[in-house]
Amino acid sequence: MGEFDLIKAYFTRPAHGGGVVLGVGDDCALLQPEPGMQLAVTTDTLVSGIHFLPDDAPRDLGHKALAVNLSDLAAMGATPRWAFLNLTLPAVDEAWLAAFAEGLFALAERHSVRLAGGDTTRGPLSFGLTVMGEVPPGQALLRSGARAGDLVCVSGVPGEAGAGLAHRLGRHLLPEGLAGRALQRLHRPEPRIELGLALRGLASGCIDISDGLAQDLGHVLTSSGVGAALDLACLPSSPVLDALPRDMAWRHQLTAGDDYELLFTVPAARAGLLAGLPTPVSVMGVVEAEPGLRLTAPDGQAFTLERKGHDHFI
Ligand code: ADP
Ligand code: MG
């Protein structure tokens, strides 16, 4: 099977409507944004051996490749519209491709995302997606809007994916019955699109957690010129995390990657609106004028992290 047959067989689906004037098959796609909307555009690459293991299930990889990109749209409060797939394959493996495409399109359909183009090359396995969404002018959720006194909130349960990775790598095996949940969180993250949309006009600052809660919160704090105090007792927990030694659970919650939850700040006066959000959220602490991140353990002692999250070059 050649490059063009491959594209036709696995990555060409009817893309009528959904703002695709011309999809896969020409030199460029032609897209029609809704009148007056701003485009939110982001790209993320997943490389074999770095972001995933070569024998991970292809259906999960197709899902995750799109999910991590949609997560960035969620973090901006954007409505997903279009995706472009840059695929690098060592060889054509049709069963692998069919499963990868299935995982990708299943998530795309759930969020009405149209695959409008891409590129296919031979080389070490990797896939980069570019996704585009729309947001009304002035309503995008930025990292720069957190203010002293705001509450620091997070969706879902950060740290479960990290526990799943430790299990997957054999570094810390989870009890039977809990491993499945943690691996699900690692391999099939759910982009918090509906939450991002609901946070428009409510959150003062927002980011998605891809490289560790503490590090990603640090980006919000630096962009906003503020600091924060977090109470470790208020980090959301779960049976998976409760099964780990306390210190290890904290480290997964604060520094593990792959969570794809939204971390955001909300003016304290609007805390009453948090219960009505489409995804459960937890309040972990408060924004302070003093720069830096201060962590307090349940015994009242200061807790320090030697590493705040994932960095490809450190
Ligand atoms: P060009 O050489 O003009 O860049 P290509 O031969 O790379 O065009 O691609 C042909 C068409 O197939 C284009 O519309 C491109 O967007 C699409 N395409 C290529 N690879 C993929 C892919 N992996 N997924 C979706 N569309 C793809
Ligand atoms: Mg061309």
mmCIF file of C-alpha atoms and ligand atoms in Angstrom:
data_model
loop_
_atom_site.group_PDB
_atom_site.id
_atom_site.type_symbol
_atom_site.label_atom_id
_atom_site.label_comp_id
_atom_site.label_asym_id
_atom_site.label_seq_id
_atom_site.Cartn_x
_atom_site.Cartn_y
_atom_site.Cartn_z
ATOM 1 C CA MET A 1 0.000 0.000 0.000
ATOM 2 C CA GLY A 2 1.407 3.411 -0.991
ATOM 3 C CA GLU A 3 1.169 6.783 0.692
ATOM 4 C CA PHE A 4 -1.862 7.997 -1.237
ATOM 5 C CA ASP A 5 -3.847 4.752 -0.874
ATOM 6 C CA LEU A 6 -3.091 4.832 2.816
ATOM 7 C CA ILE A 7 -4.410 8.386 3.192
ATOM 8 C CA LYS A 8 -7.492 7.491 1.184
ATOM 9 C CA ALA A 9 -8.190 4.269 3.090
ATOM 10 C CA TYR A 10 -7.672 5.475 6.640
ATOM 11 C CA PHE A 11 -7.770 9.249 6.877
ATOM 12 C CA THR A 12 -10.314 10.384 4.322
ATOM 13 C CA ARG A 13 -13.807 10.599 5.714
ATOM 14 C CA PRO A 14 -16.653 12.720 4.447
ATOM 15 C CA ALA A 15 -16.036 16.110 6.010
ATOM 16 C CA HIS A 16 -19.017 17.940 4.525
ATOM 17 C CA GLY A 17 -20.397 20.618 6.722
ATOM 18 C CA GLY A 18 -18.533 21.439 9.860
ATOM 19 C CA GLY A 19 -16.950 24.372 8.048
ATOM 20 C CA VAL A 20 -14.860 22.210 5.676
ATOM 21 C CA VAL A 21 -15.271 23.709 2.199
ATOM 22 C CA LEU A 22 -12.520 21.423 0.842
ATOM 23 C CA GLY A 23 -10.963 18.598 2.869
ATOM 24 C CA VAL A 24 -8.311 15.916 2.313
ATOM 25 C CA GLY A 25 -7.163 15.604 -1.302
ATOM 26 C CA ASP A 26 -5.948 19.000 -2.490
ATOM 27 C CA ASP A 27 -2.887 21.071 -1.677
ATOM 28 C CA CYS A 28 -4.664 22.898 1.124
ATOM 29 C CA ALA A 29 -7.903 22.513 2.988
ATOM 30 C CA LEU A 30 -10.383 25.359 2.703
ATOM 31 C CA LEU A 31 -12.097 26.117 5.986
ATOM 32 C CA GLN A 32 -14.974 28.449 6.746
ATOM 33 C CA PRO A 33 -14.898 29.827 10.286
ATOM 34 C CA GLU A 34 -18.134 31.111 11.819
ATOM 35 C CA PRO A 35 -18.488 34.855 11.195
ATOM 36 C CA GLY A 36 -16.795 37.020 13.799
ATOM 37 C CA MET A 37 -15.058 34.181 15.665
ATOM 38 C CA GLN A 38 -11.358 34.062 16.520
ATOM 39 C CA LEU A 39 -9.384 30.924 15.669
ATOM 40 C CA ALA A 40 -7.563 29.117 18.479
ATOM 41 C CA VAL A 41 -4.786 26.977 16.953
ATOM 42 C CA THR A 42 -2.439 24.539 18.674
ATOM 43 C CA THR A 43 -0.161 21.629 17.831
ATOM 44 C CA ASP A 44 1.335 18.775 19.860
ATOM 45 C CA THR A 45 3.550 15.900 18.763
ATOM 46 C CA LEU A 46 3.760 12.427 20.289
ATOM 47 C CA VAL A 47 7.016 10.560 19.703
ATOM 48 C CA SER A 48 7.492 6.818 20.187
ATOM 49 C CA GLY A 49 9.624 6.055 23.240
ATOM 50 C CA ILE A 50 9.117 9.556 24.642
ATOM 51 C CA HIS A 51 5.353 10.091 24.854
ATOM 52 C CA PHE A 52 4.260 6.496 24.403
ATOM 53 C CA LEU A 53 5.691 3.011 24.083
ATOM 54 C CA PRO A 54 5.855 1.425 20.615
ATOM 55 C CA ASP A 55 3.618 -1.478 21.695
ATOM 56 C CA ASP A 56 0.865 0.716 23.175
ATOM 57 C CA ALA A 57 -2.532 -0.123 21.669
ATOM 58 C CA PRO A 58 -2.945 1.849 18.409
ATOM 59 C CA ARG A 59 -6.580 2.637 19.216
ATOM 60 C CA ASP A 60 -5.455 4.338 22.420
ATOM 61 C CA LEU A 61 -2.713 6.199 20.542
ATOM 62 C CA GLY A 62 -5.188 7.575 17.994
ATOM 63 C CA HIS A 63 -7.403 8.721 20.843
ATOM 64 C CA LYS A 64 -4.568 10.240 22.846
ATOM 65 C CA ALA A 65 -2.945 12.034 19.892
ATOM 66 C CA LEU A 66 -6.168 13.978 19.388
ATOM 67 C CA ALA A 67 -7.074 14.222 23.087
ATOM 68 C CA VAL A 68 -3.882 16.020 24.123
ATOM 69 C CA ASN A 69 -4.486 18.608 21.409
ATOM 70 C CA LEU A 70 -8.177 19.064 22.215
ATOM 71 C CA SER A 71 -7.090 19.569 25.811
ATOM 72 C CA ASP A 72 -5.259 22.737 24.740
ATOM 73 C CA LEU A 73 -8.419 24.009 23.059
ATOM 74 C CA ALA A 74 -10.351 23.221 26.250
ATOM 75 C CA ALA A 75 -7.815 25.240 28.239
ATOM 76 C CA MET A 76 -8.548 28.266 26.032
ATOM 77 C CA GLY A 77 -12.321 27.866 26.215
ATOM 78 C CA ALA A 78 -12.442 27.186 22.460
ATOM 79 C CA THR A 79 -14.970 25.073 20.537
ATOM 80 C CA PRO A 80 -13.045 22.422 18.537
ATOM 81 C CA ARG A 81 -13.535 22.509 14.755
ATOM 82 C CA TRP A 82 -10.713 21.063 12.630
ATOM 83 C CA ALA A 83 -7.677 18.786 12.910
ATOM 84 C CA PHE A 84 -4.599 18.102 10.760
ATOM 85 C CA LEU A 85 -2.548 14.941 11.214
ATOM 86 C CA ASN A 86 1.182 14.669 10.523
ATOM 87 C CA LEU A 87 1.927 10.981 10.619
ATOM 88 C CA THR A 88 5.403 9.425 10.458
ATOM 89 C CA LEU A 89 5.405 5.639 10.114
ATOM 90 C CA PRO A 90 8.310 3.169 9.902
ATOM 91 C CA ALA A 91 6.222 0.930 7.605
ATOM 92 C CA VAL A 92 2.610 0.400 6.558
ATOM 93 C CA ASP A 93 0.883 -1.840 9.095
ATOM 94 C CA GLU A 94 -2.751 -1.900 8.066
ATOM 95 C CA ALA A 95 -4.124 -3.374 11.293
ATOM 96 C CA TRP A 96 -2.251 -0.732 13.279
ATOM 97 C CA LEU A 97 -3.461 2.069 10.988
ATOM 98 C CA ALA A 98 -7.082 0.924 11.105
ATOM 99 C CA ALA A 99 -7.073 0.857 14.910
ATOM 100 C CA PHE A 100 -5.241 4.188 15.187
ATOM 101 C CA ALA A 101 -7.749 5.838 12.836
ATOM 102 C CA GLU A 102 -10.656 4.279 14.770
ATOM 103 C CA GLY A 103 -9.437 5.753 18.053
ATOM 104 C CA LEU A 104 -8.837 9.139 16.497
ATOM 105 C CA PHE A 105 -12.150 9.388 14.630
ATOM 106 C CA ALA A 106 -14.203 8.101 17.572
ATOM 107 C CA LEU A 107 -12.998 11.025 19.703
ATOM 108 C CA ALA A 108 -13.203 13.451 16.767
ATOM 109 C CA GLU A 109 -16.856 12.560 16.192
ATOM 110 C CA ARG A 110 -17.735 13.060 19.844
ATOM 111 C CA HIS A 111 -16.485 16.641 19.606
ATOM 112 C CA SER A 112 -17.601 17.323 16.002
ATOM 113 C CA VAL A 113 -13.982 17.726 14.878
ATOM 114 C CA ARG A 114 -13.290 17.258 11.144
ATOM 115 C CA LEU A 115 -9.918 15.885 9.980
ATOM 116 C CA ALA A 116 -9.229 18.314 7.140
ATOM 117 C CA GLY A 117 -5.697 17.331 6.085
ATOM 118 C CA GLY A 118 -2.237 16.299 7.111
ATOM 119 C CA ASP A 119 1.012 14.821 5.929
ATOM 120 C CA THR A 120 2.296 11.245 5.782
ATOM 121 C CA THR A 121 5.984 10.330 5.756
ATOM 122 C CA ARG A 122 8.223 7.368 6.498
ATOM 123 C CA GLY A 123 10.445 7.466 9.575
ATOM 124 C CA PRO A 124 10.484 6.679 13.306
ATOM 125 C CA LEU A 125 6.898 6.420 14.606
ATOM 126 C CA SER A 126 5.460 9.776 15.648
ATOM 127 C CA PHE A 127 2.282 11.730 15.163
ATOM 128 C CA GLY A 128 1.703 15.424 15.384
ATOM 129 C CA LEU A 129 -1.702 16.955 15.301
ATOM 130 C CA THR A 130 -2.701 20.524 14.726
ATOM 131 C CA VAL A 131 -6.163 21.425 15.897
ATOM 132 C CA MET A 132 -8.188 24.565 15.387
ATOM 133 C CA GLY A 133 -11.107 25.830 17.383
ATOM 134 C CA GLU A 134 -13.183 28.953 17.651
ATOM 135 C CA VAL A 135 -13.717 31.399 20.446
ATOM 136 C CA PRO A 136 -15.642 34.690 20.570
ATOM 137 C CA PRO A 137 -13.276 37.692 20.588
ATOM 138 C CA GLY A 138 -12.137 38.590 24.092
ATOM 139 C CA GLN A 139 -13.453 35.387 25.684
ATOM 140 C CA ALA A 140 -10.446 33.034 25.414
ATOM 141 C CA LEU A 141 -9.191 31.736 28.768
ATOM 142 C CA LEU A 142 -5.630 32.997 29.231
ATOM 143 C CA ARG A 143 -2.864 32.045 31.631
ATOM 144 C CA SER A 144 -2.340 35.685 32.513
ATOM 145 C CA GLY A 145 -5.528 36.659 34.334
ATOM 146 C CA ALA A 146 -5.106 35.173 37.855
ATOM 147 C CA ARG A 147 -5.379 37.772 40.635
ATOM 148 C CA ALA A 148 -4.530 37.672 44.354
ATOM 149 C CA GLY A 149 -7.502 36.296 46.280
ATOM 150 C CA ASP A 150 -8.729 34.056 43.452
ATOM 151 C CA LEU A 151 -9.330 30.385 44.227
ATOM 152 C CA VAL A 152 -7.055 27.779 42.599
ATOM 153 C CA CYS A 153 -9.196 24.965 41.182
ATOM 154 C CA VAL A 154 -8.628 21.749 39.268
ATOM 155 C CA SER A 155 -10.911 19.306 37.450
ATOM 156 C CA GLY A 156 -10.903 15.545 37.964
ATOM 157 C CA VAL A 157 -8.096 13.723 39.747
ATOM 158 C CA PRO A 158 -4.569 14.706 38.678
ATOM 159 C CA GLY A 159 -2.000 12.021 39.456
ATOM 160 C CA GLU A 160 -3.957 8.948 38.373
ATOM 161 C CA ALA A 161 -2.275 8.922 34.954
ATOM 162 C CA GLY A 162 1.107 9.152 36.692
ATOM 163 C CA ALA A 163 0.175 6.177 38.851
ATOM 164 C CA GLY A 164 -0.830 4.366 35.656
ATOM 165 C CA LEU A 165 2.541 5.102 34.055
ATOM 166 C CA ALA A 166 4.446 3.893 37.145
ATOM 167 C CA HIS A 167 2.383 0.693 36.975
ATOM 168 C CA ARG A 168 2.929 0.332 33.209
ATOM 169 C CA LEU A 169 6.696 0.706 33.641
ATOM 170 C CA GLY A 170 6.736 -1.744 36.548
ATOM 171 C CA ARG A 171 8.052 0.917 38.944
ATOM 172 C CA HIS A 172 5.145 0.659 41.347
ATOM 173 C CA LEU A 173 2.498 -1.963 40.694
ATOM 174 C CA LEU A 174 -1.065 -1.105 41.658
ATOM 175 C CA PRO A 175 -3.393 -3.607 43.296
ATOM 176 C CA GLU A 176 -5.518 -5.564 40.877
ATOM 177 C CA GLY A 177 -8.813 -3.757 40.311
ATOM 178 C CA LEU A 178 -7.202 -0.321 40.478
ATOM 179 C CA ALA A 179 -4.649 -0.749 37.694
ATOM 180 C CA GLY A 180 -7.350 -0.666 35.002
ATOM 181 C CA ARG A 181 -8.634 2.718 36.140
ATOM 182 C CA ALA A 182 -5.124 4.224 36.274
ATOM 183 C CA LEU A 183 -4.179 2.817 32.854
ATOM 184 C CA GLN A 184 -7.421 4.167 31.408
ATOM 185 C CA ARG A 185 -6.470 7.633 32.667
ATOM 186 C CA LEU A 186 -2.996 7.262 31.152
ATOM 187 C CA HIS A 187 -4.048 5.943 27.755
ATOM 188 C CA ARG A 188 -7.428 7.574 27.192
ATOM 189 C CA PRO A 189 -7.459 11.064 28.684
ATOM 190 C CA GLU A 190 -10.742 12.962 28.259
ATOM 191 C CA PRO A 191 -10.233 16.522 27.012
ATOM 192 C CA ARG A 192 -12.332 18.812 29.243
ATOM 193 C CA ILE A 193 -13.973 20.654 26.363
ATOM 194 C CA GLU A 194 -17.371 21.246 28.020
ATOM 195 C CA LEU A 195 -15.667 22.508 31.166
ATOM 196 C CA GLY A 196 -13.504 24.925 29.159
ATOM 197 C CA LEU A 197 -16.614 26.349 27.500
ATOM 198 C CA ALA A 198 -18.379 26.699 30.867
ATOM 199 C CA LEU A 199 -15.359 28.547 32.290
ATOM 200 C CA ARG A 200 -15.626 31.360 29.745
ATOM 201 C CA GLY A 201 -16.544 34.485 31.679
ATOM 202 C CA LEU A 202 -15.884 32.679 34.990
ATOM 203 C CA ALA A 203 -12.207 31.655 35.186
ATOM 204 C CA SER A 204 -9.627 34.421 35.508
ATOM 205 C CA GLY A 205 -6.754 32.159 34.404
ATOM 206 C CA CYS A 206 -6.619 28.655 32.915
ATOM 207 C CA ILE A 207 -4.169 26.002 31.684
ATOM 208 C CA ASP A 208 -4.413 22.287 30.994
ATOM 209 C CA ILE A 209 -2.158 20.040 33.064
ATOM 210 C CA SER A 210 0.078 18.116 30.692
ATOM 211 C CA ASP A 211 3.466 18.296 32.429
ATOM 212 C CA GLY A 212 2.611 18.244 36.143
ATOM 213 C CA LEU A 213 0.201 20.304 38.243
ATOM 214 C CA ALA A 214 2.879 22.290 40.101
ATOM 215 C CA GLN A 215 4.790 23.173 36.953
ATOM 216 C CA ASP A 216 1.691 24.082 34.946
ATOM 217 C CA LEU A 217 0.289 26.135 37.829
ATOM 218 C CA GLY A 218 3.685 27.852 37.856
ATOM 219 C CA HIS A 219 3.075 28.942 34.239
ATOM 220 C CA VAL A 220 -0.230 30.572 35.237
ATOM 221 C CA LEU A 221 1.357 32.270 38.252
ATOM 222 C CA THR A 222 4.323 33.604 36.269
ATOM 223 C CA SER A 223 2.108 34.823 33.413
ATOM 224 C CA SER A 224 -0.183 36.530 35.903
ATOM 225 C CA GLY A 225 2.617 37.997 38.080
ATOM 226 C CA VAL A 226 1.291 36.343 41.264
ATOM 227 C CA GLY A 227 1.949 33.342 43.554
ATOM 228 C CA ALA A 228 -0.222 30.742 45.267
ATOM 229 C CA ALA A 229 -0.627 28.652 48.394
ATOM 230 C CA LEU A 230 -1.965 25.104 48.042
ATOM 231 C CA ASP A 231 -3.200 22.857 50.812
ATOM 232 C CA LEU A 232 -2.169 19.254 50.058
ATOM 233 C CA ALA A 233 -5.161 17.961 52.020
ATOM 234 C CA CYS A 234 -7.362 19.609 49.375
ATOM 235 C CA LEU A 235 -5.801 17.840 46.376
ATOM 236 C CA PRO A 236 -8.491 15.604 44.864
ATOM 237 C CA SER A 237 -7.887 11.955 45.700
ATOM 238 C CA SER A 238 -9.270 8.597 44.556
ATOM 239 C CA PRO A 239 -8.976 4.890 45.382
ATOM 240 C CA VAL A 240 -5.989 4.673 42.990
ATOM 241 C CA LEU A 241 -4.102 7.441 44.807
ATOM 242 C CA ASP A 242 -5.229 6.280 48.264
ATOM 243 C CA ALA A 243 -3.607 2.909 47.510
ATOM 244 C CA LEU A 244 -0.173 4.547 47.230
ATOM 245 C CA PRO A 245 2.215 5.660 49.966
ATOM 246 C CA ARG A 246 1.194 9.243 50.900
ATOM 247 C CA ASP A 247 4.392 10.851 49.647
ATOM 248 C CA MET A 248 4.234 9.038 46.317
ATOM 249 C CA ALA A 249 0.581 10.015 45.854
ATOM 250 C CA TRP A 250 1.427 13.681 46.475
ATOM 251 C CA ARG A 251 4.259 13.500 43.983
ATOM 252 C CA HIS A 252 2.000 11.985 41.313
ATOM 253 C CA GLN A 253 -0.702 14.564 42.035
ATOM 254 C CA LEU A 254 1.710 17.500 41.881
ATOM 255 C CA THR A 255 4.338 16.541 39.305
ATOM 256 C CA ALA A 256 3.245 13.651 37.051
ATOM 257 C CA GLY A 257 2.380 14.413 33.449
ATOM 258 C CA ASP A 258 -0.462 13.213 31.241
ATOM 259 C CA ASP A 259 -3.379 14.382 33.389
ATOM 260 C CA TYR A 260 -5.040 16.654 30.818
ATOM 261 C CA GLU A 261 -7.223 18.183 33.514
ATOM 262 C CA LEU A 262 -7.955 21.918 33.616
ATOM 263 C CA LEU A 263 -6.302 24.010 36.290
ATOM 264 C CA PHE A 264 -7.927 27.407 36.674
ATOM 265 C CA THR A 265 -8.436 30.355 38.962
ATOM 266 C CA VAL A 266 -11.794 31.879 39.860
ATOM 267 C CA PRO A 267 -12.605 35.090 41.772
ATOM 268 C CA ALA A 268 -13.621 34.010 45.310
ATOM 269 C CA ALA A 269 -16.938 35.867 45.018
ATOM 270 C CA ARG A 270 -17.946 33.451 42.248
ATOM 271 C CA ALA A 271 -17.123 30.209 44.127
ATOM 272 C CA GLY A 272 -20.844 29.400 44.276
ATOM 273 C CA LEU A 273 -20.814 28.722 40.528
ATOM 274 C CA LEU A 274 -18.248 25.904 40.806
ATOM 275 C CA ALA A 275 -20.826 23.292 41.852
ATOM 276 C CA GLY A 276 -22.783 23.833 38.619
ATOM 277 C CA LEU A 277 -19.856 23.112 36.282
ATOM 278 C CA PRO A 278 -20.160 20.101 33.913
ATOM 279 C CA THR A 279 -17.073 18.372 35.421
ATOM 280 C CA PRO A 280 -16.402 17.935 39.151
ATOM 281 C CA VAL A 281 -13.765 20.407 40.335
ATOM 282 C CA SER A 282 -11.833 20.864 43.585
ATOM 283 C CA VAL A 283 -10.565 24.040 45.224
ATOM 284 C CA MET A 284 -6.933 23.437 46.241
ATOM 285 C CA GLY A 285 -5.773 26.821 47.415
ATOM 286 C CA VAL A 286 -5.641 30.519 46.834
ATOM 287 C CA VAL A 287 -3.742 32.992 44.647
ATOM 288 C CA GLU A 288 -1.458 35.349 46.589
ATOM 289 C CA ALA A 289 0.343 38.545 45.619
ATOM 290 C CA GLU A 290 3.720 37.109 46.735
ATOM 291 C CA PRO A 291 5.282 35.220 43.763
ATOM 292 C CA GLY A 292 6.108 31.507 44.129
ATOM 293 C CA LEU A 293 4.198 28.358 45.017
ATOM 294 C CA ARG A 294 3.756 27.424 48.700
ATOM 295 C CA LEU A 295 2.574 23.928 49.621
ATOM 296 C CA THR A 296 1.288 22.968 53.048
ATOM 297 C CA ALA A 297 0.995 19.345 54.214
ATOM 298 C CA PRO A 298 -1.966 18.310 56.411
ATOM 299 C CA ASP A 299 0.254 18.515 59.535
ATOM 300 C CA GLY A 300 0.821 22.203 58.801
ATOM 301 C CA GLN A 301 4.434 21.722 57.679
ATOM 302 C CA ALA A 302 5.727 23.265 54.449
ATOM 303 C CA PHE A 303 6.155 20.644 51.711
ATOM 304 C CA THR A 304 8.871 21.052 49.099
ATOM 305 C CA LEU A 305 9.222 19.500 45.660
ATOM 306 C CA GLU A 306 12.640 18.858 44.161
ATOM 307 C CA ARG A 307 11.017 18.624 40.716
ATOM 308 C CA LYS A 308 7.867 20.431 39.635
ATOM 309 C CA GLY A 309 7.056 18.482 36.477
ATOM 310 C CA HIS A 310 8.221 17.156 33.153
ATOM 311 C CA ASP A 311 10.754 18.995 30.963
ATOM 312 C CA HIS A 312 12.178 17.404 27.781
ATOM 313 C CA PHE A 313 15.572 19.074 28.177
ATOM 314 C CA ILE A 314 16.267 18.964 31.921
HETATM 315 P P1 ADP B 1 1.182 17.961 -0.843
HETATM 316 O O1 ADP B 1 2.275 17.151 -1.446
HETATM 317 O O2 ADP B 1 0.512 18.933 -1.779
HETATM 318 O O3 ADP B 1 1.540 18.552 0.474
HETATM 319 P P2 ADP B 1 0.213 15.500 0.126
HETATM 320 O O4 ADP B 1 0.507 14.533 -0.951
HETATM 321 O O5 ADP B 1 1.148 15.594 1.291
HETATM 322 O O6 ADP B 1 0.004 16.918 -0.521
HETATM 323 O O7 ADP B 1 -1.233 15.204 0.724
HETATM 324 C C1 ADP B 1 -2.318 14.965 -0.147
HETATM 325 C C2 ADP B 1 -3.606 15.281 0.613
HETATM 326 O O8 ADP B 1 -3.766 14.344 1.663
HETATM 327 C C3 ADP B 1 -3.628 16.654 1.254
HETATM 328 O O9 ADP B 1 -4.954 17.150 1.188
HETATM 329 C C4 ADP B 1 -3.247 16.383 2.676
HETATM 330 O O10 ADP B 1 -3.780 17.349 3.577
HETATM 331 C C5 ADP B 1 -3.860 15.001 2.902
HETATM 332 N N1 ADP B 1 -3.142 14.171 3.895
HETATM 333 C C6 ADP B 1 -1.880 13.671 3.814
HETATM 334 N N2 ADP B 1 -1.595 12.907 4.887
HETATM 335 C C7 ADP B 1 -2.694 12.918 5.668
HETATM 336 C C8 ADP B 1 -3.020 12.328 6.912
HETATM 337 N N3 ADP B 1 -2.180 11.555 7.584
HETATM 338 N N4 ADP B 1 -4.252 12.587 7.413
HETATM 339 C C9 ADP B 1 -5.125 13.361 6.762
HETATM 340 N N5 ADP B 1 -4.887 13.927 5.590
HETATM 341 C C10 ADP B 1 -3.681 13.724 5.033
HETATM 342 MG MG MG B 2 0.898 20.342 -2.918
#
